[in-house]
């Protein structure tokens, strides 16, 4: 069937609101144990509840947690690392009550046993002791006044530990992560860091004999750093009782290092200008896997793009690095018999839990959704390089409009949506995303920008944002948009910018700094850095010290960088979408910004969502948010979208800002 020219923004799309929300789950946390593959499914249709699912060869996948358990945690607010498995025993954190529960995979009749439950306590980053008698975890204690207290604890699976169900193993640092027992169970390794550092700026790799709390040793990082420079460490894994692997960026790039406990010597496994590692926003991340034959499988990001590497020990020293074809994993695959299991995020299909081997088509155990359309409806990413203001080079992924039925009419260029990712220490990736396909299937182009500070380009690129948040990220997004506008592939008069959380600040600052954008959307975005510095949660309480300056000494800089005080320089429509339960960026941030813009006559609808926090989870919320934003751009550019069905309240929110549609 030939493509029909249809005005951009009005294309009928198979990427419906119900598909992107209710019929799509968020997959994460792939693990293996014996002959079982496990993973997590966050389900908008169940109000964002996360279930633990298991699959064994010859069987169908099935839930292994009852409906009353929501397998998630709010440690550091962002969570992750909410379950662990050893043999047939699973330990989970229940988001609903903060408790820790255990159950047997082979007994689907018994109720999960509560191991730890106390109001004000949260747990994450579980690891079983080799003898199966206890599980180690990060505990976050909110019972006192002031900041919560983080510790490492051991929780008994059978009985008690010195008369109690849990015991503190390590304390005193501001933050802990990834407790990892040695194979013989006699030592524990972990990562820790203190304010004002973030884990991707400076952290410590520690080891302690469990029979001697005073034996704690800093293997790397902190004052023990060999180079004397800040060092980010993460993901410890034991090779044997005397050798520990971990990721370090002391060479400028996150990569795998080997630490010999007897000598204290450390050496990089390989030297590649690619990131084998990622910023510790959530627990449970995995960038490399130690294989039984001594090789290492590693997930690397080079120039913003994902690749798999196989590291093979050489006869002399070091490892030979070989690229390997194993899909596009979101975390490093795990050995599963003679195959691997992983969460695949390839750009041409919905993410899926799969089992497979290099060079083979993987077997899909569970897809996030079944796509009711073909490849012609899917926009493929193109890596774009563009010049930055100081002569450096930026990177972004460009997605042209894609449809099996429609094409851009002759004489028209498509509108473009520029996306500023959150973090800001995060990255735009090339994996399939409904947040991209929703737009491209309707005739929009999308430009997903890896601005200065993004992960995947080495420590030096991350540090470009030090003291420059609200400056370089903004300049880079403007430069990326200008580059594509000059390419002749998009309409330079119909470019908008959207972003969530930290990306929301970038959006608003960009609107105040340039006239290249016709509108913007801020999803739970930062508008007042001063309030954020004073009110945000412990994990990010000192994040702004490096991004902006020390608080309150640099208050003048905080004020100058806050979009709230740039409102008089914004003259184009802005949409605000905000959760009322957001503890990271409270609703007052959006409300204050809207009030300031309204005083200047700017069109700025605000839609708030009850029961939603920092990042939307519920099915109804996700559907509404997608449709409201599409309708908003329709009002800005003067077109009527093909398939928007707004509620009376949401229609009224837009009418109140723009006036009723004629």
XYZ file of C-alpha atoms in Angstrom:
662
model
C 0.000 0.000 0.000
C 1.487 3.409 -0.956
C 2.045 5.967 1.766
C -0.518 8.754 1.937
C 0.671 12.311 2.560
C -0.943 13.451 5.811
C -0.133 16.614 7.795
C 2.366 15.890 10.564
C 0.892 15.516 14.003
C -2.417 14.193 12.660
C -1.257 10.755 11.500
C -3.436 7.904 12.745
C -1.108 5.854 14.928
C -1.072 2.234 16.103
C 0.827 3.428 19.189
C -2.264 4.085 21.263
C -2.490 5.438 24.776
C -3.848 2.126 26.053
C -0.926 0.262 24.436
C 1.739 2.537 25.894
C 0.166 2.492 29.365
C -2.149 -0.317 30.362
C -0.909 -3.042 28.040
C 2.777 -2.363 28.567
C 4.705 -3.500 31.635
C 8.121 -2.289 32.770
C 10.584 -5.180 32.934
C 13.707 -5.177 35.107
C 15.880 -7.132 37.528
C 16.625 -10.296 35.525
C 18.228 -12.977 37.719
C 18.966 -16.695 37.361
C 19.060 -19.510 39.889
C 19.465 -23.191 39.056
C 17.262 -23.696 35.989
C 15.045 -20.695 36.688
C 15.009 -17.194 35.201
C 13.343 -14.507 37.315
C 12.437 -10.907 36.602
C 10.281 -8.029 37.796
C 7.178 -6.652 36.061
C 5.787 -3.267 37.017
C 2.174 -3.209 35.861
C 0.287 0.031 35.289
C -2.943 -1.998 35.172
C -2.324 -2.878 38.845
C -1.678 0.731 39.854
C 2.039 0.348 39.296
C 2.479 -2.773 41.441
C 5.621 -4.787 40.708
C 5.386 -8.589 40.621
C 8.212 -11.129 40.657
C 7.882 -13.612 37.800
C 9.709 -16.918 37.206
C 10.220 -19.216 34.203
C 11.638 -22.723 33.955
C 12.368 -24.734 30.812
C 9.211 -26.478 29.602
C 6.847 -24.320 31.657
C 4.991 -21.064 31.277
C 6.159 -18.019 33.215
C 4.136 -17.315 36.358
C 3.977 -14.894 39.255
C 5.790 -16.084 42.351
C 4.646 -13.242 44.605
C 1.044 -12.885 45.790
C -1.051 -9.829 44.828
C -0.422 -8.272 48.241
C 3.309 -7.899 47.620
C 4.717 -4.983 45.631
C 8.346 -5.957 44.992
C 10.007 -2.560 45.147
C 11.785 -0.318 47.601
C 12.177 3.396 48.256
C 15.721 3.338 49.612
C 17.410 6.471 48.181
C 13.853 7.170 46.859
C 14.825 5.657 43.489
C 14.985 2.068 44.782
C 16.183 -0.940 42.796
C 17.728 -4.132 44.170
C 14.389 -5.182 45.663
C 14.943 -8.951 45.558
C 17.606 -11.655 45.618
C 17.509 -15.390 44.949
C 19.750 -18.256 46.088
C 18.833 -21.791 45.119
C 15.067 -21.962 45.581
C 14.797 -19.234 48.236
C 13.817 -15.673 47.356
C 13.960 -12.572 49.539
C 11.993 -9.463 48.534
C 11.270 -5.964 49.768
C 7.594 -5.012 49.898
C 7.049 -1.389 48.887
C 3.663 -1.298 50.597
C 4.932 -1.797 54.145
C 8.723 -1.611 53.787
C 9.115 -5.164 55.106
C 11.416 -7.977 53.992
C 9.831 -11.315 53.093
C 11.172 -14.755 52.120
C 9.570 -17.691 50.339
C 10.439 -20.910 48.531
C 10.042 -21.025 44.755
C 8.893 -24.653 44.950
C 6.111 -23.987 47.471
C 3.388 -21.876 45.898
C 0.942 -22.515 48.741
C 2.826 -21.067 51.714
C 2.527 -17.407 52.635
C 5.804 -15.415 52.431
C 7.607 -15.300 55.788
C 8.217 -11.831 57.217
C 11.892 -11.431 58.120
C 11.932 -7.739 59.012
C 9.174 -5.189 59.434
C 9.219 -1.922 61.325
C 7.659 1.406 60.529
C 10.244 3.804 59.151
C 12.695 1.150 57.901
C 13.431 0.426 54.234
C 15.667 -2.305 52.753
C 17.406 -2.875 49.411
C 20.453 -4.423 47.702
C 20.042 -7.951 49.088
C 22.755 -10.643 48.956
C 22.582 -14.145 50.441
C 25.334 -15.520 52.669
C 26.830 -18.673 51.087
C 25.427 -20.856 53.900
C 21.897 -19.595 53.270
C 21.402 -18.612 56.915
C 21.252 -14.866 56.443
C 20.881 -12.159 53.845
C 22.815 -8.894 53.754
C 21.096 -5.637 52.847
C 21.247 -1.869 52.881
C 18.908 -0.501 55.540
C 17.588 3.057 55.541
C 16.192 4.189 58.888
C 13.627 7.013 58.806
C 12.521 6.651 62.429
C 14.518 9.577 63.805
C 14.532 13.267 63.070
C 16.705 14.737 60.356
C 18.252 12.690 57.584
C 17.622 8.939 57.542
C 20.486 6.735 58.704
C 21.951 4.186 56.289
C 23.673 0.999 57.457
C 24.565 -2.470 56.249
C 22.675 -5.203 58.081
C 22.497 -8.976 58.200
C 18.958 -10.396 58.407
C 18.404 -13.908 59.692
C 16.462 -16.333 57.521
C 16.238 -18.949 60.262
C 16.001 -17.804 63.869
C 17.945 -14.853 65.187
C 21.324 -13.126 65.094
C 22.652 -12.644 68.613
C 19.125 -12.490 69.972
C 17.712 -10.279 67.217
C 16.333 -10.830 63.732
C 18.936 -8.514 62.231
C 22.304 -7.063 63.135
C 24.223 -4.021 61.927
C 27.365 -4.998 60.018
C 28.690 -1.565 59.005
C 27.706 1.967 59.937
C 29.089 5.490 59.935
C 29.120 6.287 56.215
C 26.322 8.362 54.744
C 25.504 5.749 52.090
C 26.058 2.049 51.402
C 25.490 -0.241 48.449
C 26.039 -3.753 47.143
C 27.016 -5.854 50.184
C 28.766 -8.879 48.639
C 29.960 -11.873 50.714
C 33.064 -13.836 49.687
C 32.560 -17.429 48.501
C 33.624 -18.821 51.894
C 31.286 -16.415 53.696
C 34.055 -15.004 55.889
C 34.407 -11.574 54.269
C 32.052 -8.890 53.039
C 32.767 -6.311 50.337
C 30.641 -3.237 49.715
C 30.577 0.298 48.292
C 30.158 3.372 50.499
C 30.326 7.151 50.116
C 29.698 10.336 52.080
C 28.204 13.763 51.516
C 28.789 15.845 49.448
C 29.868 13.168 46.951
C 27.522 11.295 44.678
C 28.435 7.653 43.972
C 29.542 8.549 40.438
C 31.889 11.276 41.701
C 33.627 9.644 44.670
C 33.049 6.379 46.518
C 35.002 3.668 48.363
C 35.400 -0.068 47.879
C 35.574 -1.683 51.314
C 36.239 -5.192 52.630
C 35.803 -6.536 56.158
C 36.240 -9.886 57.902
C 32.862 -10.714 59.354
C 34.388 -12.037 62.566
C 36.131 -8.712 63.213
C 34.174 -5.446 62.754
C 37.439 -3.511 63.191
C 39.029 -5.149 60.152
C 37.348 -2.840 57.628
C 39.798 -1.957 54.842
C 39.395 0.578 52.044
C 40.693 -1.179 48.940
C 40.152 1.776 46.645
C 38.653 5.244 46.626
C 38.565 7.945 49.242
C 41.913 8.714 50.827
C 43.121 5.328 49.632
C 42.900 6.287 45.966
C 46.199 5.497 44.242
C 45.989 8.544 41.984
C 44.890 10.965 44.673
C 42.017 11.990 42.405
C 38.319 11.316 43.015
C 37.359 7.793 42.023
C 33.967 6.221 41.462
C 33.699 2.527 42.334
C 30.779 0.168 41.975
C 29.640 -3.435 41.473
C 32.056 -5.589 43.530
C 32.157 -9.304 42.592
C 34.355 -12.022 44.097
C 36.399 -14.268 41.801
C 37.556 -16.320 44.803
C 38.232 -15.708 48.497
C 41.370 -13.704 47.704
C 40.452 -11.802 44.531
C 37.815 -9.137 44.073
C 36.651 -7.449 40.901
C 34.982 -4.051 40.822
C 34.343 -1.183 38.437
C 36.500 1.932 38.771
C 36.875 5.078 36.693
C 40.337 6.025 37.975
C 41.600 5.806 34.386
C 38.965 8.222 33.079
C 36.514 5.527 32.005
C 34.495 3.096 34.094
C 35.985 -0.334 33.497
C 36.603 -3.597 35.350
C 39.541 -3.759 37.796
C 40.981 -6.724 39.669
C 42.025 -6.353 43.328
C 44.302 -8.852 45.074
C 43.492 -8.767 48.787
C 46.790 -10.289 49.922
C 48.978 -7.683 48.224
C 46.538 -4.822 47.845
C 47.521 -4.564 44.179
C 44.973 -3.390 41.652
C 45.079 -3.540 37.880
C 42.616 -2.852 35.085
C 41.316 -5.929 33.323
C 41.329 -4.036 30.027
C 41.750 -0.513 28.706
C 38.963 0.620 26.414
C 37.604 4.093 25.785
C 34.095 2.976 26.638
C 32.062 2.982 29.827
C 31.724 -0.440 31.456
C 29.610 0.916 34.264
C 26.765 3.299 34.926
C 25.844 5.908 37.530
C 24.416 4.442 40.725
C 20.929 5.925 40.585
C 19.354 2.619 41.582
C 20.488 -0.559 43.303
C 20.905 -3.851 41.470
C 22.783 -2.591 38.421
C 24.989 -5.064 36.569
C 27.564 -4.036 33.963
C 29.662 -7.215 33.857
C 29.345 -10.938 34.600
C 32.128 -13.294 35.704
C 31.849 -16.532 33.713
C 32.785 -19.966 35.060
C 35.667 -20.362 32.593
C 37.418 -17.172 33.756
C 36.155 -14.922 30.987
C 34.180 -11.747 31.656
C 31.121 -10.579 29.749
C 30.831 -6.786 29.833
C 28.200 -4.269 28.812
C 29.909 -1.153 27.427
C 28.733 2.195 26.133
C 30.967 3.834 23.539
C 30.132 7.239 22.073
C 26.652 6.856 23.502
C 25.990 3.499 21.846
C 25.705 0.112 23.564
C 27.929 -2.862 22.750
C 28.756 -6.217 24.332
C 32.372 -7.218 24.969
C 33.877 -10.589 25.846
C 37.062 -10.288 27.916
C 39.309 -13.364 27.667
C 42.381 -13.830 29.938
C 45.653 -13.731 28.015
C 48.533 -16.122 28.661
C 50.709 -13.298 29.957
C 48.642 -10.543 31.521
C 45.449 -8.660 30.861
C 42.442 -9.680 28.821
C 41.754 -9.810 25.116
C 38.724 -7.713 24.177
C 36.338 -9.139 21.578
C 32.985 -7.633 20.524
C 30.172 -10.154 20.803
C 26.710 -10.161 19.231
C 24.183 -10.543 22.009
C 21.299 -8.201 21.290
C 21.111 -4.869 23.087
C 20.988 -5.724 26.809
C 19.832 -3.157 29.334
C 22.028 -4.907 31.913
C 24.820 -7.406 31.427
C 23.483 -10.905 30.593
C 23.836 -13.752 33.089
C 25.066 -17.248 32.266
C 22.145 -19.682 32.074
C 23.412 -23.176 31.316
C 25.170 -22.941 27.968
C 23.220 -19.771 27.138
C 22.573 -16.361 28.644
C 19.522 -14.616 30.081
C 19.033 -10.860 29.837
C 16.631 -7.985 29.371
C 16.910 -6.972 25.732
C 16.256 -3.373 24.723
C 16.775 -3.496 20.956
C 15.549 -0.417 19.060
C 13.160 -2.297 16.755
C 10.974 -4.117 19.301
C 9.581 -3.765 22.779
C 11.951 -4.716 25.594
C 11.831 -8.387 26.507
C 13.300 -10.938 28.879
C 15.140 -13.401 26.636
C 17.386 -16.461 26.692
C 19.940 -16.985 23.943
C 23.524 -17.317 22.767
C 25.834 -15.070 20.718
C 24.876 -14.833 17.070
C 21.503 -16.557 17.563
C 17.971 -15.218 17.681
C 17.018 -15.245 21.367
C 13.988 -17.010 22.791
C 11.559 -14.466 24.253
C 10.262 -15.367 27.710
C 8.272 -12.184 28.257
C 7.878 -9.049 26.171
C 6.856 -5.744 27.692
C 3.975 -5.796 25.260
C 2.924 -7.365 21.973
C 3.346 -4.772 19.252
C 0.293 -4.788 16.966
C 2.276 -3.238 14.108
C 5.312 -3.925 11.956
C 8.767 -2.495 11.376
C 7.534 0.237 9.041
C 5.798 1.889 11.998
C 8.958 1.924 14.145
C 11.405 4.819 13.966
C 15.036 3.699 14.085
C 17.676 5.782 15.933
C 20.409 7.581 14.052
C 23.460 8.674 16.062
C 24.096 12.368 15.389
C 27.229 14.309 16.333
C 27.022 18.081 16.639
C 29.438 20.880 17.652
C 29.213 22.397 21.136
C 29.840 26.015 22.030
C 33.414 25.457 23.253
C 34.506 23.355 20.293
C 33.771 19.971 21.876
C 31.335 17.519 20.306
C 27.931 16.388 21.523
C 25.859 13.345 20.633
C 22.160 12.667 20.227
C 19.835 10.064 18.767
C 17.621 11.341 15.945
C 14.385 9.541 15.095
C 12.608 10.547 11.875
C 8.829 10.125 11.572
C 7.793 6.555 10.729
C 4.509 5.086 9.534
C 3.380 2.209 7.358
C 0.501 4.348 6.061
C 1.460 8.001 6.135
C 4.245 10.222 4.886
C 5.142 13.881 5.217
C 3.333 15.943 2.542
C 5.425 17.589 -0.142
C 6.447 21.047 0.910
C 6.161 20.250 4.637
C 8.918 19.418 7.099
C 8.068 17.506 10.275
C 7.956 19.171 13.682
C 10.636 17.972 16.102
C 10.582 17.183 19.806
C 13.906 17.644 21.599
C 14.196 15.469 24.708
C 16.383 16.360 27.697
C 16.931 13.278 29.863
C 16.777 13.346 33.651
C 19.506 12.938 36.168
C 21.206 15.011 34.873
C 23.777 12.205 35.233
C 21.944 9.732 33.012
C 21.907 9.134 29.285
C 19.760 8.870 26.202
C 19.946 5.309 24.877
C 18.983 3.747 21.564
C 16.616 1.121 22.986
C 12.956 0.948 21.953
C 10.853 3.507 23.809
C 7.179 4.335 23.583
C 8.124 7.848 24.688
C 9.761 8.135 21.266
C 7.466 5.992 19.135
C 4.330 7.753 20.404
C 5.582 10.874 18.625
C 7.322 9.494 15.537
C 4.274 7.389 14.590
C 2.233 10.609 14.493
C 4.559 12.537 12.203
C 6.983 14.110 14.672
C 10.751 13.753 14.613
C 12.467 13.227 17.963
C 15.963 14.264 19.029
C 17.144 12.603 22.261
C 20.186 14.547 23.467
C 23.220 13.345 25.441
C 24.231 16.758 26.705
C 27.360 17.499 28.774
C 27.236 15.482 31.981
C 25.685 12.425 30.350
C 26.992 8.929 30.982
C 28.658 6.888 28.248
C 31.396 9.303 27.236
C 33.921 9.027 30.075
C 34.463 10.920 33.313
C 35.696 14.077 31.585
C 32.392 14.433 29.723
C 30.438 13.896 32.955
C 32.547 16.562 34.642
C 31.711 19.104 31.932
C 28.554 19.745 33.948
C 30.400 20.387 37.238
C 29.297 23.838 38.345
C 27.553 24.244 34.981
C 24.092 22.676 35.412
C 21.585 24.992 33.822
C 24.286 26.298 31.486
C 26.024 23.621 29.423
C 23.075 21.223 29.296
C 20.957 24.110 28.035
C 23.573 25.234 25.504
C 23.958 21.664 24.263
C 20.224 21.126 23.726
C 20.020 24.418 21.856
C 23.065 23.425 19.780
C 21.533 20.041 18.982
C 18.239 21.613 17.939
C 20.049 24.222 15.812
C 22.121 21.507 14.147
C 19.020 19.570 13.105
C 17.169 22.737 12.077
C 20.051 23.550 9.730
C 20.045 20.021 8.311
C 16.815 20.606 6.404
C 15.205 17.487 7.878
C 12.868 19.224 10.344
C 10.765 22.369 10.434
C 12.871 25.016 12.216
C 9.717 26.865 13.258
C 8.094 23.825 14.862
C 10.634 22.593 17.411
C 9.564 21.918 20.993
C 11.500 20.626 23.987
C 10.384 18.257 26.749
C 12.071 16.792 29.811
C 11.378 15.242 33.193
C 12.896 15.935 36.613
C 16.350 17.443 36.015
C 15.429 17.537 32.333
C 12.542 19.824 33.251
C 15.002 22.439 34.493
C 16.885 22.124 31.211
C 13.625 22.596 29.297
C 12.597 25.744 31.146
C 16.080 27.260 31.037
C 16.324 26.554 27.310
C 13.007 28.310 26.695
C 14.373 31.325 28.566
C 17.680 31.263 26.691
C 16.694 30.782 23.053
C 13.867 31.453 20.640
C 14.436 28.221 18.686
C 11.717 26.382 20.646
C 8.036 27.019 19.991
C 6.892 25.402 23.257
C 8.022 23.130 26.067
C 6.814 20.446 28.465
C 8.127 19.962 31.986
C 7.270 16.684 33.701
C 7.843 17.012 37.464
C 10.722 19.340 36.606
C 12.950 21.405 38.878
C 12.072 25.108 38.872
C 13.720 26.492 42.039
C 17.174 25.176 42.899
C 17.136 26.883 46.288
C 14.048 24.979 47.383
C 15.459 21.774 45.936
C 18.669 22.212 47.944
C 16.704 22.763 51.139
C 13.919 20.206 50.759
C 15.080 17.275 48.637
C 15.750 13.803 50.039
C 19.024 12.602 51.549
C 20.437 10.853 48.469
C 20.469 14.075 46.439
C 20.767 16.515 49.341
C 24.308 17.537 48.321
C 24.136 16.703 44.622
C 23.873 20.372 43.757
C 27.186 21.145 45.486
C 28.983 19.803 42.423
C 26.422 20.801 39.798
C 25.834 24.381 40.975
C 27.927 25.223 44.047
C 27.944 24.790 47.826
C 24.684 25.690 49.536
C 23.954 28.235 50.934
C 27.244 29.994 50.113
C 26.413 29.997 46.390
C 22.803 31.132 46.837
C 23.203 33.850 44.207
C 24.168 31.201 41.636
C 21.226 29.009 42.662
C 18.868 31.903 42.124
C 20.422 32.851 38.783
C 20.154 29.242 37.501
C 16.564 28.669 38.682
C 13.898 28.827 35.960
C 11.559 30.449 38.489
C 13.615 33.633 38.203
C 13.763 33.454 34.407
C 9.996 33.466 33.967
C 10.019 36.938 32.420
C 12.258 35.605 29.622
C 9.882 32.795 28.612
C 7.326 33.799 25.983
C 6.117 30.501 24.521
C 3.539 28.025 25.882
C 4.683 25.570 28.573
C 2.874 22.458 29.797
C 3.455 21.206 33.348
C 2.652 17.626 34.422
C 3.160 16.930 38.139
C 2.573 14.150 40.674
C 1.082 15.291 43.977
C 3.065 12.734 46.013
C 6.451 13.699 44.568
C 9.056 13.724 47.353
C 11.960 14.528 45.001
C 10.504 17.592 43.260
C 7.485 18.663 45.336
C 4.354 20.029 43.584
C 5.023 23.547 44.825
C 7.906 23.767 42.352
C 5.530 23.527 39.392
C 2.871 25.711 41.023
C 5.292 28.555 41.704
C 6.588 28.466 38.139
C 3.085 28.482 36.691
C 2.121 31.458 38.852
C 5.198 33.385 37.676
C 4.510 32.626 34.009
C 0.848 33.579 34.307
C 1.832 36.979 35.656
C 3.646 37.491 32.357
C 0.727 36.282 30.249
C 2.344 32.995 29.186
C 0.097 30.043 28.308
C 1.042 27.436 30.919
C -1.488 24.687 31.716
C -0.728 22.639 34.849
C -2.160 19.140 35.318
C -1.589 17.402 38.656
C -1.997 13.675 39.297
C -3.165 12.297 42.623
C -1.248 9.314 43.994
C 1.724 9.830 41.676
C 5.285 10.454 42.819
C 8.490 11.211 40.957
C 7.800 9.319 37.740
C 4.322 8.227 36.749
C 3.294 4.613 37.412
C -0.485 4.240 37.101
C -2.258 3.251 33.891
C -4.746 6.111 33.916
C -2.018 8.659 34.617
C 0.198 7.413 31.800
C -2.667 7.472 29.304
C -3.734 10.950 30.342
C -0.179 12.332 30.268
C 0.508 11.114 26.726
C -2.769 12.473 25.388
C -2.603 15.808 27.208
C 0.859 16.503 25.827
C -0.174 15.600 22.276
C -3.246 17.818 22.529
C -1.050 20.605 23.907
C 1.207 20.515 20.828
C -1.912 20.424 18.668
C -3.014 23.686 20.249
C 0.468 25.189 19.789
C 0.781 24.227 16.103
C -2.870 24.443 15.103
C -3.674 20.829 14.257
C -6.191 18.348 15.645
C -4.608 14.998 16.638
C -6.282 11.911 15.232
C -6.907 9.951 18.400
C -6.935 12.143 21.499
C -9.746 11.629 23.987
C -9.361 13.984 26.913
C -11.426 13.952 30.058
C -13.621 16.954 30.809
C -11.115 18.090 33.439
C -8.100 17.808 31.146
C -9.916 19.541 28.300
C -10.800 22.309 30.712
C -7.153 22.660 31.774
C -6.120 23.297 28.161
C -9.149 25.490 27.451
C -8.343 27.554 30.513
C -4.863 28.209 29.142
C -5.473 28.503 25.385
C -9.202 29.186 25.216
C -11.788 26.747 23.807
C -11.138 25.098 20.453
C -13.236 26.793 17.769
